[in-house]
Amino acid sequence: PYVGPVENKNEAAMSELVPEPRQKPVVPMKPMGINANLLGYIGIDTIIEQMRKKTMKTGFDFNIMVVGQSGLGKSTLVNTLFKSQVSRKSSGWNREEKIPKTVEIKAIGHVIEEGGVKMKLTVIDTPGFGDQINNENCWEPIEKYINEQYEKFLKEEVNIARKKRIPDTRVHCCLYFISPTGHSLRPLDLEFMKHLSKVVNIIPVIAKADTMTLEEKTEFKQRVRKELEVNGIEFYPQKEFDEDLEDKTENDKIRQESMPFAVVGSDKEYQVNGKRVLGRKTPWGIIEVENLTHCEFALLRDFVIRTHLQDLKEVTHNIHYETYRAKRLNDNGGLPPMTVETEENHESNL
């Protein structure tokens, strides 16, 4: 029978409305294990050696900040940590220098080489923190400095002709020194960590732990952990950043047993049982800095340098810096919005 053009149109419209049946997604096959003996050695494992060579050539940056009241041994501990004279005080500090009236930021850069690996270490000191009668908002210059480093990195990153390797001045780790009172954290300690834990990796440290007995030390550590938990203060390593079960198990042990590290620092050597050791001499004997039965300095050093140094850098870049970057770009970040004019200029520059 004859069908008019109108009916043909309707049928065509109907056929367009009916969705085509969806194809089932292709499930990727499980990778098959290849018999290496049958096919011979490929050499994929050499990528680790290639990465090591590149890192050794370029070196890497590590920026550590020390915060705490004067007289808690911050400079001594940093010198002990890197077995070098890297602190502000050992770099031409004047003994007659007065306590600054406001918090100052002083950064000292060094290049340390060990086993062919170069590390550009920057120690950022904060003289004047917590030393005044009125310490209200004295963490603000520190927070400002940390954010300024993120801003500097962001500006370099959004440049059209940006550097192949952007200089990294971001603070990767902040050692916060707690006074060994044996009682509880001061309101200043809580306020500082509450504000700064959102922008930097904070590692709490009980300074001059040799002023407490073993029982006092254990009790004080537990009390500090409890206070940090009650006040909702996250210190490094943060629970939500554990990547897998192995990381979680290792970090849980650190969070529940080691934190905060009760440490003793010393850059003086003494002879003990025919061996040269770093320590502090007392009327009762020598406190060995690297002896775990005497203090937890070795645990702190292994944690910061030997097991978590790369992770500190990654958390700084992937979490703290990304948070700052997202916020700045969301608020238009003080960075000029892309207009037709700027686009044309960019194209002509390219």
Short mmCIF file of C-alpha atoms in Angstrom, two decimals:
data_model
loop_
_atom_site.label_atom_id
_atom_site.label_comp_id
_atom_site.label_asym_id
_atom_site.label_seq_id
_atom_site.Cartn_x
_atom_site.Cartn_y
_atom_site.Cartn_z
CA PRO A 1 0.00 0.00 0.00
CA TYR A 2 1.05 3.59 -0.67
CA VAL A 3 2.48 5.47 2.35
CA GLY A 4 2.42 9.24 2.22
CA PRO A 5 5.48 11.44 2.91
CA VAL A 6 4.05 12.54 6.30
CA GLU A 7 3.98 8.96 7.56
CA ASN A 8 7.55 8.41 6.34
CA LYS A 9 8.64 11.49 8.29
CA ASN A 10 6.94 10.24 11.46
CA GLU A 11 8.59 6.85 11.14
CA ALA A 12 11.99 8.49 10.65
CA ALA A 13 11.44 10.68 13.74
CA MET A 14 10.39 7.62 15.80
CA SER A 15 13.46 5.68 14.70
CA GLU A 16 15.63 8.61 15.84
CA LEU A 17 14.00 8.62 19.28
CA VAL A 18 14.56 4.91 19.92
CA PRO A 19 18.00 4.59 21.46
CA GLU A 20 20.34 2.06 20.00
CA PRO A 21 21.07 -0.90 22.28
CA ARG A 22 24.22 -0.18 24.31
CA GLN A 23 27.17 -2.40 23.77
CA LYS A 24 28.53 -4.13 26.82
CA PRO A 25 31.80 -2.58 27.99
CA VAL A 26 34.79 -4.64 27.05
CA VAL A 27 36.28 -6.17 30.19
CA PRO A 28 40.06 -5.95 29.98
CA MET A 29 41.79 -9.27 30.18
CA LYS A 30 43.92 -10.00 33.18
CA PRO A 31 47.60 -9.45 32.39
CA MET A 32 49.18 -12.81 31.79
CA GLY A 33 52.43 -13.63 33.50
CA ILE A 34 55.13 -14.09 30.90
CA ASN A 35 57.67 -16.77 31.48
CA ALA A 36 60.89 -14.78 31.71
CA ASN A 37 63.02 -17.89 31.26
CA LEU A 38 61.27 -18.70 28.00
CA LEU A 39 61.48 -15.23 26.45
CA GLY A 40 64.68 -14.02 28.05
CA TYR A 41 65.57 -10.94 30.15
CA ILE A 42 63.95 -7.64 29.05
CA GLY A 43 65.50 -5.15 31.49
CA ILE A 44 62.43 -3.33 32.89
CA ASP A 45 64.00 -3.35 36.37
CA THR A 46 66.76 -0.97 35.20
CA ILE A 47 64.28 1.94 35.37
CA ILE A 48 65.03 2.19 39.11
CA GLU A 49 68.73 2.62 38.36
CA GLN A 50 67.91 5.19 35.64
CA MET A 51 65.79 7.19 38.11
CA ARG A 52 68.56 6.99 40.73
CA LYS A 53 71.14 8.35 38.27
CA LYS A 54 68.87 11.26 37.30
CA THR A 55 68.18 12.15 40.92
CA MET A 56 71.90 11.99 41.75
CA LYS A 57 72.67 14.38 38.88
CA THR A 58 70.01 16.95 39.72
CA GLY A 59 69.95 16.52 43.53
CA PHE A 60 66.84 17.51 45.45
CA ASP A 61 65.49 20.17 47.80
CA PHE A 62 64.43 19.68 51.39
CA ASN A 63 63.17 22.58 53.50
CA ILE A 64 62.73 22.10 57.23
CA MET A 65 61.28 24.68 59.64
CA VAL A 66 61.93 24.73 63.39
CA VAL A 67 59.46 26.47 65.70
CA GLY A 68 59.53 26.85 69.47
CA GLN A 69 60.54 29.10 72.34
CA SER A 70 64.15 30.19 72.77
CA GLY A 71 66.36 27.85 74.76
CA LEU A 72 64.70 24.58 73.73
CA GLY A 73 67.71 23.43 71.67
CA LYS A 74 66.25 23.89 68.17
CA SER A 75 69.55 24.85 66.53
CA THR A 76 71.45 22.08 68.31
CA LEU A 77 68.90 19.45 67.27
CA VAL A 78 69.00 20.46 63.59
CA ASN A 79 72.81 20.35 63.65
CA THR A 80 72.62 16.89 65.25
CA LEU A 81 70.01 15.72 62.73
CA PHE A 82 72.20 16.50 59.71
CA LYS A 83 75.58 16.09 61.50
CA SER A 84 76.59 19.51 60.13
CA GLN A 85 76.63 23.11 61.30
CA VAL A 86 73.44 24.02 59.45
CA SER A 87 71.48 26.10 61.96
CA ARG A 88 71.15 29.87 62.12
CA LYS A 89 73.22 30.06 65.30
CA SER A 90 76.11 28.11 63.81
CA SER A 91 76.07 30.34 60.70
CA GLY A 92 77.53 33.50 62.17
CA TRP A 93 74.97 34.18 64.90
CA ASN A 94 75.90 36.95 67.30
CA ARG A 95 75.75 35.87 70.96
CA GLU A 96 74.68 39.38 71.98
CA GLU A 97 71.70 39.29 69.62
CA LYS A 98 68.56 40.21 71.53
CA ILE A 99 65.27 38.36 71.36
CA PRO A 100 63.32 40.00 68.51
CA LYS A 101 60.17 41.89 69.46
CA THR A 102 58.16 40.10 66.77
CA VAL A 103 58.57 36.73 65.10
CA GLU A 104 61.23 36.82 62.40
CA ILE A 105 61.85 34.27 59.69
CA LYS A 106 65.45 33.40 58.91
CA ALA A 107 66.32 30.83 56.24
CA ILE A 108 69.80 29.36 55.85
CA GLY A 109 70.64 27.25 52.77
CA HIS A 110 73.27 24.51 52.57
CA VAL A 111 74.26 21.78 50.14
CA ILE A 112 74.89 18.44 51.84
CA GLU A 113 76.39 15.54 49.89
CA GLU A 114 76.44 11.91 50.97
CA GLY A 115 77.14 8.84 48.85
CA GLY A 116 77.08 10.93 45.68
CA VAL A 117 73.57 12.30 46.45
CA LYS A 118 73.27 16.09 46.74
CA MET A 119 70.62 17.66 48.91
CA LYS A 120 69.94 21.38 48.99
CA LEU A 121 68.87 21.77 52.60
CA THR A 122 67.19 24.94 53.83
CA VAL A 123 66.70 25.42 57.58
CA ILE A 124 64.03 28.00 58.40
CA ASP A 125 64.27 29.37 61.94
CA THR A 126 61.62 31.45 63.70
CA PRO A 127 63.37 33.50 66.43
CA GLY A 128 61.00 35.38 68.71
CA PHE A 129 58.22 32.78 68.61
CA GLY A 130 56.52 32.47 72.00
CA ASP A 131 59.09 34.69 73.75
CA GLN A 132 56.93 37.78 74.31
CA ILE A 133 54.57 38.65 77.16
CA ASN A 134 51.72 38.89 74.66
CA ASN A 135 51.97 36.05 72.12
CA GLU A 136 48.59 36.65 70.52
CA ASN A 137 48.56 35.57 66.85
CA CYS A 138 52.35 35.16 66.85
CA TRP A 139 51.96 32.24 64.40
CA GLU A 140 50.66 34.59 61.67
CA PRO A 141 54.11 35.57 60.25
CA ILE A 142 54.96 31.85 60.04
CA GLU A 143 51.70 30.99 58.26
CA LYS A 144 52.26 33.96 55.93
CA TYR A 145 55.79 32.76 55.08
CA ILE A 146 54.56 29.21 54.30
CA ASN A 147 51.79 30.55 52.03
CA GLU A 148 54.22 32.94 50.31
CA GLN A 149 56.35 29.94 49.28
CA TYR A 150 53.26 28.24 47.80
CA GLU A 151 52.41 31.47 45.97
CA LYS A 152 55.96 31.74 44.58
CA PHE A 153 55.78 28.15 43.29
CA LEU A 154 52.30 28.72 41.80
CA LYS A 155 53.43 31.85 39.93
CA GLU A 156 56.37 29.95 38.43
CA GLU A 157 54.07 27.08 37.49
CA VAL A 158 51.51 29.21 35.60
CA ASN A 159 54.16 31.02 33.56
CA ILE A 160 53.99 30.24 29.83
CA ALA A 161 57.75 29.86 29.51
CA ARG A 162 58.24 28.15 32.84
CA LYS A 163 61.47 26.67 34.06
CA LYS A 164 62.12 22.98 33.50
CA ARG A 165 62.84 22.61 37.19
CA ILE A 166 61.01 25.11 39.40
CA PRO A 167 63.05 26.06 42.51
CA ASP A 168 61.23 24.53 45.48
CA THR A 169 61.19 26.77 48.57
CA ARG A 170 58.00 25.24 50.03
CA VAL A 171 58.26 24.09 53.65
CA HIS A 172 58.22 20.28 53.62
CA CYS A 173 58.41 19.72 57.35
CA CYS A 174 57.87 21.76 60.52
CA LEU A 175 59.43 20.51 63.76
CA TYR A 176 57.38 22.00 66.59
CA PHE A 177 59.29 22.03 69.89
CA ILE A 178 57.23 21.42 73.03
CA SER A 179 58.64 22.57 76.36
CA PRO A 180 59.35 19.57 78.70
CA THR A 181 57.04 20.78 81.49
CA GLY A 182 55.59 17.34 82.21
CA HIS A 183 52.14 18.93 82.67
CA SER A 184 50.19 19.74 79.51
CA LEU A 185 50.42 21.71 76.29
CA ARG A 186 50.22 25.49 76.55
CA PRO A 187 47.35 27.30 74.81
CA LEU A 188 49.99 28.73 72.43
CA ASP A 189 51.08 25.21 71.41
CA LEU A 190 47.50 24.18 70.69
CA GLU A 191 46.68 27.37 68.76
CA PHE A 192 49.83 27.13 66.62
CA MET A 193 49.27 23.49 65.68
CA LYS A 194 45.55 24.04 65.11
CA HIS A 195 46.24 26.82 62.56
CA LEU A 196 49.38 25.48 60.91
CA SER A 197 48.50 21.76 60.63
CA LYS A 198 46.23 22.72 57.71
CA VAL A 199 49.09 24.20 55.66
CA VAL A 200 52.24 22.25 56.60
CA ASN A 201 53.43 18.85 57.87
CA ILE A 202 53.87 19.30 61.63
CA ILE A 203 56.00 16.87 63.64
CA PRO A 204 55.70 17.55 67.40
CA VAL A 205 58.93 17.10 69.38
CA ILE A 206 59.46 17.19 73.16
CA ALA A 207 62.70 19.14 73.57
CA LYS A 208 65.41 18.48 76.18
CA ALA A 209 63.83 15.18 77.20
CA ASP A 210 66.76 14.47 79.58
CA THR A 211 65.15 16.90 82.07
CA MET A 212 62.38 14.33 82.76
CA THR A 213 62.46 10.87 84.33
CA LEU A 214 61.44 7.90 82.18
CA GLU A 215 58.02 7.70 83.90
CA GLU A 216 57.43 11.46 83.48
CA LYS A 217 58.42 11.24 79.82
CA THR A 218 56.01 8.35 79.07
CA GLU A 219 53.17 10.05 80.93
CA PHE A 220 53.80 13.42 79.23
CA LYS A 221 53.85 11.83 75.74
CA GLN A 222 50.49 10.14 76.41
CA ARG A 223 49.02 13.40 77.72
CA VAL A 224 50.21 15.36 74.66
CA ARG A 225 48.75 12.73 72.29
CA LYS A 226 45.43 12.86 74.15
CA GLU A 227 45.31 16.69 74.05
CA LEU A 228 46.05 16.76 70.32
CA GLU A 229 43.28 14.20 69.71
CA VAL A 230 40.73 16.07 71.88
CA ASN A 231 41.48 19.34 70.05
CA GLY A 232 41.23 17.67 66.64
CA ILE A 233 44.82 18.53 65.68
CA GLU A 234 46.27 16.41 62.87
CA PHE A 235 50.04 15.99 62.85
CA TYR A 236 52.18 14.22 60.27
CA PRO A 237 51.69 11.38 59.19
CA GLN A 238 47.95 12.15 58.84
CA LYS A 239 45.64 9.12 58.89
CA GLU A 240 43.74 10.05 55.72
CA PHE A 241 46.94 10.11 53.64
CA ASP A 242 47.93 6.47 54.31
CA GLU A 243 48.00 4.92 50.85
CA ASP A 244 47.81 1.21 51.68
CA LEU A 245 47.65 -1.29 54.56
CA GLU A 246 51.44 -1.44 54.89
CA ASP A 247 51.65 2.37 55.23
CA LYS A 248 48.75 2.37 57.71
CA THR A 249 50.35 -0.30 59.92
CA GLU A 250 53.73 1.49 59.94
CA ASN A 251 52.23 4.95 60.52
CA ASP A 252 49.78 3.76 63.20
CA LYS A 253 52.75 2.49 65.20
CA ILE A 254 54.47 5.90 64.88
CA ARG A 255 51.27 7.81 65.78
CA GLN A 256 50.42 5.62 68.80
CA GLU A 257 53.89 4.95 70.22
CA SER A 258 56.53 7.42 69.02
CA MET A 259 54.69 10.75 68.69
CA PRO A 260 55.68 13.21 69.99
CA PHE A 261 59.38 12.27 69.81
CA ALA A 262 61.14 12.94 73.12
CA VAL A 263 64.62 14.01 72.00
CA VAL A 264 67.99 15.24 73.19
CA GLY A 265 70.31 17.09 70.82
CA SER A 266 74.06 17.55 71.03
CA ASP A 267 76.84 18.44 68.63
CA LYS A 268 79.61 17.47 71.07
CA GLU A 269 81.47 14.17 70.89
CA TYR A 270 82.55 12.01 73.83
CA GLN A 271 84.44 8.73 74.21
CA VAL A 272 82.21 5.88 75.46
CA ASN A 273 83.54 2.29 75.57
CA GLY A 274 86.22 3.17 73.02
CA LYS A 275 83.69 4.72 70.60
CA ARG A 276 83.11 8.38 69.71
CA VAL A 277 79.47 9.29 70.34
CA LEU A 278 77.38 12.46 70.25
CA GLY A 279 76.15 13.16 73.76
CA ARG A 280 75.63 15.40 76.77
CA LYS A 281 77.87 15.08 79.81
CA THR A 282 76.19 15.04 83.23
CA PRO A 283 77.54 14.33 86.74
CA TRP A 284 76.01 10.83 86.44
CA GLY A 285 77.41 9.91 83.04
CA ILE A 286 76.96 10.66 79.36
CA ILE A 287 73.56 10.81 77.66
CA GLU A 288 74.11 9.28 74.25
CA VAL A 289 71.99 11.07 71.66
CA GLU A 290 71.77 8.11 69.26
CA ASN A 291 71.15 5.49 71.95
CA LEU A 292 67.45 4.50 71.97
CA THR A 293 67.54 3.60 75.67
CA HIS A 294 68.56 7.22 76.41
CA CYS A 295 66.27 9.18 74.05
CA GLU A 296 64.27 8.97 70.81
CA PHE A 297 66.53 11.08 68.63
CA ALA A 298 67.45 8.09 66.43
CA LEU A 299 63.74 7.39 65.85
CA LEU A 300 63.14 11.01 64.80
CA ARG A 301 66.15 11.01 62.45
CA ASP A 302 65.12 7.71 60.82
CA PHE A 303 61.54 8.97 60.48
CA VAL A 304 62.38 12.37 58.93
CA ILE A 305 65.35 11.34 56.77
CA ARG A 306 65.50 7.59 56.21
CA THR A 307 61.86 6.50 55.82
CA HIS A 308 59.53 9.50 55.27
CA LEU A 309 61.59 12.25 53.60
CA GLN A 310 60.16 11.58 50.12
CA ASP A 311 56.66 11.21 51.56
CA LEU A 312 56.98 14.58 53.36
CA LYS A 313 57.80 16.17 50.00
CA GLU A 314 54.92 14.38 48.25
CA VAL A 315 52.31 15.27 50.90
CA THR A 316 53.48 18.90 50.72
CA HIS A 317 53.09 18.93 46.92
CA ASN A 318 49.97 16.76 46.50
CA ILE A 319 47.97 17.86 49.55
CA HIS A 320 49.01 21.19 51.11
CA TYR A 321 50.17 22.90 47.91
CA GLU A 322 47.23 21.52 45.87
CA THR A 323 44.78 22.82 48.51
CA TYR A 324 46.39 26.27 48.34
CA ARG A 325 46.52 26.18 44.52
CA ALA A 326 42.87 25.14 44.15
CA LYS A 327 41.73 27.90 46.51
CA ARG A 328 43.81 30.59 44.79
CA LEU A 329 42.73 29.62 41.29
CA ASN A 330 39.13 29.30 42.42
CA ASP A 331 39.26 32.87 43.78
CA ASN A 332 41.03 33.77 40.51
CA GLY A 333 44.12 33.63 42.64
CA GLY A 334 45.29 37.14 42.02
CA LEU A 335 46.36 35.74 38.65
CA PRO A 336 44.99 37.75 35.69
CA PRO A 337 42.03 36.04 33.99
CA MET A 338 42.63 34.86 30.42
CA THR A 339 41.16 37.48 28.05
CA VAL A 340 41.15 37.63 24.25
CA GLU A 341 43.92 40.24 24.40
CA THR A 342 46.15 38.16 26.68
CA GLU A 343 45.43 35.07 24.56
CA GLU A 344 46.61 36.92 21.45
CA ASN A 345 49.73 38.09 23.28
CA HIS A 346 50.42 34.53 24.41
CA GLU A 347 50.03 33.25 20.86
CA SER A 348 52.40 35.93 19.50
CA ASN A 349 54.91 35.08 22.26
CA LEU A 350 54.69 31.40 21.33
#
